Each structure stands twice: as C-alpha cells, then as structure tokens.
PDB file of C-alpha atoms in Angstrom:
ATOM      1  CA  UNK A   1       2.279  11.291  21.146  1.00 80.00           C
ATOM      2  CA  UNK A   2      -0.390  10.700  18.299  1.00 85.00           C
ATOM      3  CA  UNK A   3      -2.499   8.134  18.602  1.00 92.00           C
ATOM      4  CA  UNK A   4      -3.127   7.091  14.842  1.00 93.00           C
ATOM      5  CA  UNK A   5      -6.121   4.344  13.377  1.00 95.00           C
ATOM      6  CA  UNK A   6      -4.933   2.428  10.368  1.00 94.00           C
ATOM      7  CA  UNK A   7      -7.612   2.204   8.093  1.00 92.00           C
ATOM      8  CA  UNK A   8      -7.020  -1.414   6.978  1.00 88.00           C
ATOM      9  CA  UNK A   9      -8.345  -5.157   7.468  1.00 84.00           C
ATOM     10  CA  UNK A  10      -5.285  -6.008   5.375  1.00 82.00           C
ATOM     11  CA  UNK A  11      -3.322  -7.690   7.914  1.00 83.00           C
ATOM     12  CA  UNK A  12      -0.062  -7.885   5.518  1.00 79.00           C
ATOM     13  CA  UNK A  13      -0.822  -3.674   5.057  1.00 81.00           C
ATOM     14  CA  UNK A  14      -0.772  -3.903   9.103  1.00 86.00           C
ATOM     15  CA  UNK A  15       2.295  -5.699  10.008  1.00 84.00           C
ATOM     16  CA  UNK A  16       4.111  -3.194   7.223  1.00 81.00           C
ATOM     17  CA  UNK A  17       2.941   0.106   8.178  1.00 85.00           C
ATOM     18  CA  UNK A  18       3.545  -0.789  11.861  1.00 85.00           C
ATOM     19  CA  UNK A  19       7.201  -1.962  11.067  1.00 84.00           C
ATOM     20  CA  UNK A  20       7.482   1.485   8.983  1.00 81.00           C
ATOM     21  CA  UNK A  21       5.516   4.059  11.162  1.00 80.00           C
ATOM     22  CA  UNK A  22       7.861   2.773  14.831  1.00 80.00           C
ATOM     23  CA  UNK A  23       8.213   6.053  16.088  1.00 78.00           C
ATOM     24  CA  UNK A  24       7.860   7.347  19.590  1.00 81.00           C
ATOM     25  CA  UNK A  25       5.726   9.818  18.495  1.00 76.00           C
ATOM     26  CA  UNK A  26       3.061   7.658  17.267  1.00 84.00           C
ATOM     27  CA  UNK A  27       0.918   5.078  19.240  1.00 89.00           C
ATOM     28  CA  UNK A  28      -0.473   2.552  16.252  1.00 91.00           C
ATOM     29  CA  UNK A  29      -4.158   0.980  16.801  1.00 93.00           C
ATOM     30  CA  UNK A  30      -5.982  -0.639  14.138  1.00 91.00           C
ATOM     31  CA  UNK A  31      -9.187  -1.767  13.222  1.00 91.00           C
ATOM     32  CA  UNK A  32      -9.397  -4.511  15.342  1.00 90.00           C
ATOM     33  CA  UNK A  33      -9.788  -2.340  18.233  1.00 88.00           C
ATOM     34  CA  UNK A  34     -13.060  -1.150  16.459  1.00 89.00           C
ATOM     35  CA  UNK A  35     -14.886  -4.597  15.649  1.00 85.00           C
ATOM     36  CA  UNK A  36     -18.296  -2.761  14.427  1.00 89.00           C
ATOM     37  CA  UNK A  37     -16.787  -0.459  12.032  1.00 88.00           C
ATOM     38  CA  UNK A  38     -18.634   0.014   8.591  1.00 86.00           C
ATOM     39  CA  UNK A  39     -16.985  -1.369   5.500  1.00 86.00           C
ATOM     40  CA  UNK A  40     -16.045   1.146   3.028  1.00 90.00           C
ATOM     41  CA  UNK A  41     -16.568   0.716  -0.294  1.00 89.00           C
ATOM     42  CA  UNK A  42     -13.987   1.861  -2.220  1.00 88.00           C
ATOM     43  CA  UNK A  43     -15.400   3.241  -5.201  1.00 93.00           C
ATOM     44  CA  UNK A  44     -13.414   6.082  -5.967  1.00 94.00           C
ATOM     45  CA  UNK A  45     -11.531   6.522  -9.283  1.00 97.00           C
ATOM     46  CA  UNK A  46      -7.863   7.193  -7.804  1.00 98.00           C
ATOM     47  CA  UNK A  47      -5.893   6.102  -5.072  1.00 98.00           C
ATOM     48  CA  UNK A  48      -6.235   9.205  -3.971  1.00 98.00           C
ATOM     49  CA  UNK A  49     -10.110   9.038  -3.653  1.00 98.00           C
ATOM     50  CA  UNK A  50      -9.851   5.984  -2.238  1.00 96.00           C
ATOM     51  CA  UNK A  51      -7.405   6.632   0.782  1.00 96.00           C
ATOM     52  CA  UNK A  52      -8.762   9.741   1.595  1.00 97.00           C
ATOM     53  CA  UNK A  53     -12.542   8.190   1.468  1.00 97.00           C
ATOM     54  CA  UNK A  54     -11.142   5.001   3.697  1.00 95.00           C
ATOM     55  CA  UNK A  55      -9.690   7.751   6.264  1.00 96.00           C
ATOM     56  CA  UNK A  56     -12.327  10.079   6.632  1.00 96.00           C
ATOM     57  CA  UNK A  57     -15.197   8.081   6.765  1.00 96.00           C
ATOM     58  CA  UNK A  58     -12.819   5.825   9.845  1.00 95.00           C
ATOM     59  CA  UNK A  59     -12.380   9.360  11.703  1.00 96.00           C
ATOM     60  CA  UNK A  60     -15.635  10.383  11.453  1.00 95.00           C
ATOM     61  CA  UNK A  61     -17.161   7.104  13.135  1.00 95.00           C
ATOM     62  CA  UNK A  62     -14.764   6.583  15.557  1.00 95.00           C
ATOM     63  CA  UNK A  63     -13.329  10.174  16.184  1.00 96.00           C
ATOM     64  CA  UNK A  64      -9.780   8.926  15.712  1.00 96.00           C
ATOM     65  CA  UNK A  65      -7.081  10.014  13.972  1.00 96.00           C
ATOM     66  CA  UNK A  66      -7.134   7.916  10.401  1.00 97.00           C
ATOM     67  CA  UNK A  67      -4.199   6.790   8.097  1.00 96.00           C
ATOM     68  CA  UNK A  68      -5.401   5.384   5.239  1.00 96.00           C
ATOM     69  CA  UNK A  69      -3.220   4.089   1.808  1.00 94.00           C
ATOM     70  CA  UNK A  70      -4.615   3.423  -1.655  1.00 95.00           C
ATOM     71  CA  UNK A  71      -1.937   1.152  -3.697  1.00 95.00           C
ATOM     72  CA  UNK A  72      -1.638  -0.195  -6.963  1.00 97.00           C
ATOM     73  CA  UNK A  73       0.089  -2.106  -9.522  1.00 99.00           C
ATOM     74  CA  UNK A  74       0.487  -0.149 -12.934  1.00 99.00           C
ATOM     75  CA  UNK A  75       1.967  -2.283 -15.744  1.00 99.00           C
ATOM     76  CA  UNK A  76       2.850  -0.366 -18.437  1.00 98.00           C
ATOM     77  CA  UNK A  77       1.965  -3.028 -21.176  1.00 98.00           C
ATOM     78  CA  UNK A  78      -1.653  -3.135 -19.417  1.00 98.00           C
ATOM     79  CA  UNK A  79      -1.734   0.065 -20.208  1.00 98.00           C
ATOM     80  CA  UNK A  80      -1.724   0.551 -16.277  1.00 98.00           C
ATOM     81  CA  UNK A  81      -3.724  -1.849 -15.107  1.00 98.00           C
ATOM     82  CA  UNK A  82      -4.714  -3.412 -12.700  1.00 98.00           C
ATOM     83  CA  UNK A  83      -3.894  -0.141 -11.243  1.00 98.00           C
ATOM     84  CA  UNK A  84      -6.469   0.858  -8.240  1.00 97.00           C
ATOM     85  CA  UNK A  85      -8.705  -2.316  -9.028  1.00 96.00           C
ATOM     86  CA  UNK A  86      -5.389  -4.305  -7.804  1.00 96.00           C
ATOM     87  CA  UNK A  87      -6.846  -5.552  -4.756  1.00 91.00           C
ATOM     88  CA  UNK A  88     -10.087  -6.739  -6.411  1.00 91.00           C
ATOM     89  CA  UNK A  89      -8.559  -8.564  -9.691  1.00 94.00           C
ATOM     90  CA  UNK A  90      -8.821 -11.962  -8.275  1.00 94.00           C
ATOM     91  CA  UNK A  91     -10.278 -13.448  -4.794  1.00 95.00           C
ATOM     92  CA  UNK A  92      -6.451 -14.631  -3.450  1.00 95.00           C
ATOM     93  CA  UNK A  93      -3.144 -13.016  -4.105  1.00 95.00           C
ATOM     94  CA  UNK A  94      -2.396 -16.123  -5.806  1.00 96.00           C
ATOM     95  CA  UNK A  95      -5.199 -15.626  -8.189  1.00 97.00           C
ATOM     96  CA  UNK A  96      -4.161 -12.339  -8.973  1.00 98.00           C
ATOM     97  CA  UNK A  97      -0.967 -13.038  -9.589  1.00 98.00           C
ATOM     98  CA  UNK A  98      -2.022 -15.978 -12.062  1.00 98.00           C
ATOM     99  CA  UNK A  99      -3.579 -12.836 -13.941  1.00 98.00           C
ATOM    100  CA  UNK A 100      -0.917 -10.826 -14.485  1.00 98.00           C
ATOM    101  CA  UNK A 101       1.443 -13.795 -15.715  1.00 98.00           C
ATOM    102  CA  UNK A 102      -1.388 -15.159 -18.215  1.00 98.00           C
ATOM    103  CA  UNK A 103      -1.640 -11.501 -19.419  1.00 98.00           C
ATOM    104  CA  UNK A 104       1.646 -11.056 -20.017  1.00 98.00           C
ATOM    105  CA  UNK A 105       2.613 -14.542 -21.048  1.00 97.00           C
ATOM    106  CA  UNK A 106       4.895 -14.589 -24.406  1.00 96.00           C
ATOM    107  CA  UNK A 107       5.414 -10.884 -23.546  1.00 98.00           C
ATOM    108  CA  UNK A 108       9.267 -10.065 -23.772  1.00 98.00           C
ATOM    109  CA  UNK A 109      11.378  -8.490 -20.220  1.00 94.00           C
ATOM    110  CA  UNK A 110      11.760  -5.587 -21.765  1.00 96.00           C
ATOM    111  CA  UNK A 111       8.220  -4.988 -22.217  1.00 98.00           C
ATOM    112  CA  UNK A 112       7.296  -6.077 -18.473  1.00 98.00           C
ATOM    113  CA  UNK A 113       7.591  -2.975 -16.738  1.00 99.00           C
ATOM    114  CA  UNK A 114       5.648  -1.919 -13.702  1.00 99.00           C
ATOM    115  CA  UNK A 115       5.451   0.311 -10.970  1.00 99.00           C
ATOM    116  CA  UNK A 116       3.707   0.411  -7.899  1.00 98.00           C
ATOM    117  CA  UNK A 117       2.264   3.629  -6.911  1.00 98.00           C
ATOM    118  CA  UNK A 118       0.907   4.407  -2.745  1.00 97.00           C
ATOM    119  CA  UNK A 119      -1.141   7.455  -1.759  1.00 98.00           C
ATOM    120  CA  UNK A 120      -1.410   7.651   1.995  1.00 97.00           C
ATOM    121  CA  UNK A 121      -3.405   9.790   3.896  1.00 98.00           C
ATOM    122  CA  UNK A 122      -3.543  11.061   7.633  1.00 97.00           C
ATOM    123  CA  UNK A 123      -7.304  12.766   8.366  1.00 97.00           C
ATOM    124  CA  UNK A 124      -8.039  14.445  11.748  1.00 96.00           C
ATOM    125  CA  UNK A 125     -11.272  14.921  13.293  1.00 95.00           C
ATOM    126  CA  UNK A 126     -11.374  18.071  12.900  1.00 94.00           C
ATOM    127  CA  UNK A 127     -11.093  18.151   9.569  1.00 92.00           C
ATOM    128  CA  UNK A 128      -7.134  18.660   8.929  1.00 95.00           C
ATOM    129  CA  UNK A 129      -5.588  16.112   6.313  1.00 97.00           C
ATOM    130  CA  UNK A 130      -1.918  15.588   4.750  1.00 98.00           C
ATOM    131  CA  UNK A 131      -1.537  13.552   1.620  1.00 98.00           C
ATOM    132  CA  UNK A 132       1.596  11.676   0.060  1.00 98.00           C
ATOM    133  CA  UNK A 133       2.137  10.128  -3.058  1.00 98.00           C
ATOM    134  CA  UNK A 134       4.713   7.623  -3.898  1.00 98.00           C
ATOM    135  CA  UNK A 135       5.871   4.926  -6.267  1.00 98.00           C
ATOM    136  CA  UNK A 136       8.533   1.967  -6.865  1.00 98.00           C
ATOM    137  CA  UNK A 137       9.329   0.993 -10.839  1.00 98.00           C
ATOM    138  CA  UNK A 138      10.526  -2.446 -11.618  1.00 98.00           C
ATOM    139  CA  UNK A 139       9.128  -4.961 -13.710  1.00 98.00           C
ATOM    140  CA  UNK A 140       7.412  -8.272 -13.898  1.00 99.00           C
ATOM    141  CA  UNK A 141       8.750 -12.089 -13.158  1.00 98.00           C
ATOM    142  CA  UNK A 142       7.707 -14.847 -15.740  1.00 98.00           C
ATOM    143  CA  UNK A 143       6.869 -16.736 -12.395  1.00 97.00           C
ATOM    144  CA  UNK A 144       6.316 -15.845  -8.521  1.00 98.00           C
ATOM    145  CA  UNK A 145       9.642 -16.060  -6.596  1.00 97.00           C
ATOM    146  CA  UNK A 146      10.094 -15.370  -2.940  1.00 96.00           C
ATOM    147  CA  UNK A 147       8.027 -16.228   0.186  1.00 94.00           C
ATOM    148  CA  UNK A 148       8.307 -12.579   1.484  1.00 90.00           C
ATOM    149  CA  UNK A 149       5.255  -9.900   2.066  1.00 85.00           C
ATOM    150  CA  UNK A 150       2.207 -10.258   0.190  1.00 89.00           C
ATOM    151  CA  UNK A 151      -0.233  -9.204  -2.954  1.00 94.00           C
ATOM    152  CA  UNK A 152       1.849  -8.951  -6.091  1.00 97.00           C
ATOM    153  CA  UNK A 153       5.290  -9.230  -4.100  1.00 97.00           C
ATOM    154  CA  UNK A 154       6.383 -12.496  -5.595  1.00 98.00           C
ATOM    155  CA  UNK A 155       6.053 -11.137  -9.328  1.00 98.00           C
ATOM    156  CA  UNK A 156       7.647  -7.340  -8.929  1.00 98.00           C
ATOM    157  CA  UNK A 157      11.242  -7.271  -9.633  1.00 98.00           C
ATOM    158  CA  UNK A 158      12.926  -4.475  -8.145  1.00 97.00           C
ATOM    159  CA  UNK A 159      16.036  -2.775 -10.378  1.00 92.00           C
ATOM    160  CA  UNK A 160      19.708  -2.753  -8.477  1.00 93.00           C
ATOM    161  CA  UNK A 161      18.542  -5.717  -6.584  1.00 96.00           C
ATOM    162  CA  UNK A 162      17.670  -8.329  -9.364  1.00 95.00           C
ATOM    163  CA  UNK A 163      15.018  -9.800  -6.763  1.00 97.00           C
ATOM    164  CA  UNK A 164      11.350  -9.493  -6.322  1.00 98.00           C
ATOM    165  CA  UNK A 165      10.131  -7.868  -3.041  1.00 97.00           C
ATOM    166  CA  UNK A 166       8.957 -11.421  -2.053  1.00 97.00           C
ATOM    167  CA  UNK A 167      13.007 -12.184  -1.545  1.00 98.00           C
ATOM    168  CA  UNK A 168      14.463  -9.111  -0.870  1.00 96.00           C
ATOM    169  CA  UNK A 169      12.214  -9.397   3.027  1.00 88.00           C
ATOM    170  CA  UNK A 170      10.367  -6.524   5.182  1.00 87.00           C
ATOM    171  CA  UNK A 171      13.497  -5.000   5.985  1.00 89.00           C
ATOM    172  CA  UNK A 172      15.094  -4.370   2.478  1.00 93.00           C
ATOM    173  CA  UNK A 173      11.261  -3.690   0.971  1.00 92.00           C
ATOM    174  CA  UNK A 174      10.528  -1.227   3.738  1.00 89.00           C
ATOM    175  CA  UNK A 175      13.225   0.701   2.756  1.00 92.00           C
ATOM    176  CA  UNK A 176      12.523   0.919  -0.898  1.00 95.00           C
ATOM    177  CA  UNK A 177       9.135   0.436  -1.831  1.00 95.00           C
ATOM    178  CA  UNK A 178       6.402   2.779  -2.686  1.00 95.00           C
ATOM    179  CA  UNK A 179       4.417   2.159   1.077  1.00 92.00           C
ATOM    180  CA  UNK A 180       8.185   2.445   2.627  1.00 92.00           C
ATOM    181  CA  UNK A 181       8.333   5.826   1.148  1.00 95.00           C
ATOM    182  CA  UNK A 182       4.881   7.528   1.400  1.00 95.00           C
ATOM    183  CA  UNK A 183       5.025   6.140   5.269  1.00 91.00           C
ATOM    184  CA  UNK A 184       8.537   7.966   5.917  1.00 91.00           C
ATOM    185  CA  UNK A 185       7.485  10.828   4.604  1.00 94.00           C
ATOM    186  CA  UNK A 186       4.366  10.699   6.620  1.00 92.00           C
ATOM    187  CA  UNK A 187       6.243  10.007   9.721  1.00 87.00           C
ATOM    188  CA  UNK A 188       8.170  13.381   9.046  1.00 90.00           C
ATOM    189  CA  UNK A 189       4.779  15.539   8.768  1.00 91.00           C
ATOM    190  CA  UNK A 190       3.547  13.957  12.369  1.00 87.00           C
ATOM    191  CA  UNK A 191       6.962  15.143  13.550  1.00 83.00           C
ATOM    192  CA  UNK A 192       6.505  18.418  12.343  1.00 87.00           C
ATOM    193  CA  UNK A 193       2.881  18.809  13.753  1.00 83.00           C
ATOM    194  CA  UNK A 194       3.607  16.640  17.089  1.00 75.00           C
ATOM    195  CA  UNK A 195       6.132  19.561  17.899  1.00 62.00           C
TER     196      UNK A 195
END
C-alpha cells in the first residue's frame, strides 16, 4: 500500500481526490497532518509547472510521497483565460464566478465555450515522478446553477448532460470531469508500480 500526501489546502480539491483515488492500494493523508508546511507559491507558467513545483517541494520537506494537480478554466472567447491564474481571479469562488459572467455578458451560447484542463502529478522521494494531463469541454451558464462541488462548478455546462457540474453531484462529476480523469489514470500507474 502507498501512502500518498495531497498537496492541497483546497478542502473541496480534498474531499474529490479522496472520493476518486479509494483504492486499497493507496492510504490518502493530507496536509493537515503536516501543520508547519511551507506555502508554495505557485508561480510557474503551466499547470504543469505548477503541480509538479507543489509536489516536489511537499516531498522534499516531508519525505512523503506527493500528488499534486494544477487546474484551470480555459474559455475560448478569453482567449483561454483565466486559465492557470483560475484560482487567483477573485478572493471567493463567488467572486470569480461574477468575473467570468461580466466578461462574457451579451456574449452569445455559441461563443461560450470552455474547457477545463488538470495536470496531476505523483513525485517520490527519490526522485521518480509520473505526470497526467486531462481536460473536460463544455461551455459557460449566463448564471450559476447548482449547489454541487466548488470553484467555477456552478457556471460549466457539461455537453450530453445539459447541467453544470454544480447539479450533476460528486458522483456524476467524478466520473467525467477533467480531475475524475487525470486521478483514474493515476490510480492505474500506482497499480502498475504497487505490483
């Protein structure tokens, strides 16, 4: 069994990588379990820089193994923004959410499009690390609907389901969105190197 550090105060991140990552071959502990851990600054210019910065810099103090994520909103009229600076475009998720709507008020459905994109990343002590890359397209609400997840859930309308991920719930978005995905795949590279 692998013990695994996730590399997030995000307690919404938490809760989902937990529900995804239930495995018998992984034993989940998180950050709380380290209360005098640095904060990282994430100042890298992808999501990939910024997940594998989060996890490394985690291992390294606490000699654990780290899973970090980097995860963004890209809208394509924004010309992909907010993108990696997601998390930082407003104090609240309900601030950042008023953002997005403002910016794209008067803008037509059709031009609403959006995808979110999650790089995760698994570092080892000694220096081993496995990278994934996914993404979920869909498109902007006119207004937040759902009471569902977190961040930019309420606004992301996911095709097939004509619902944001805010009223689809965990178990529907965990099977279909971009962290859902990188975090499966994940799961099947600790298999492979639990073995």
């Amino acid at each position: 069994m692998l013990e695994i550090l996730i590399a997030t105060n995000n307690l919404g991140k938490v809760k989902e990588i937990k529900d995804i990552l239930d495995s018998p071959e992984i034993k989940i502990i998180t950050m709380k379990d380290f209360p005098h851990l640095p904060k990282i600054e994430e100042d890298g210019k992808t999501y990939q820089e910024n997940a594998f910065k989060k996890a490394r810099e985690i291992s390294e103090y606490t000699g654990k193994i780290c899973l970090a994520d980097d995860s963004g909103l890209e809208i394509d009229y924004l010309k992909g923004k907010p993108g990696i600076y997601s998390s930082r475009w407003g104090n609240s998720d309900e601030e950042r959410i008023n953002k997005v709507l403002n910016l794209l008020e008067n803008i037509p459905i059709n031009k609403r499009n959006a995808k979110f994109v999650c790089v995760v990343v698994l570092v080892f002590p000694d220096g081993k690390i496995y990278t994934v890359k996914e993404e979920c397209k869909g498109s902007i609400t006119f207004s937040p609907k759902g009471e569902y997840g977190f961040g930019y859930d309420p606004i992301f309308l996911v095709p097939g389901y004509n619902k944001t991920f805010a009223e689809l719930g965990d178990k529907i978005k965990n099977k279909i969105s971009h962290r859902g995905k990188a975090m499966r795949r994940m799961v099947e590279i600790i298999k492979e190197i639990s073995v």
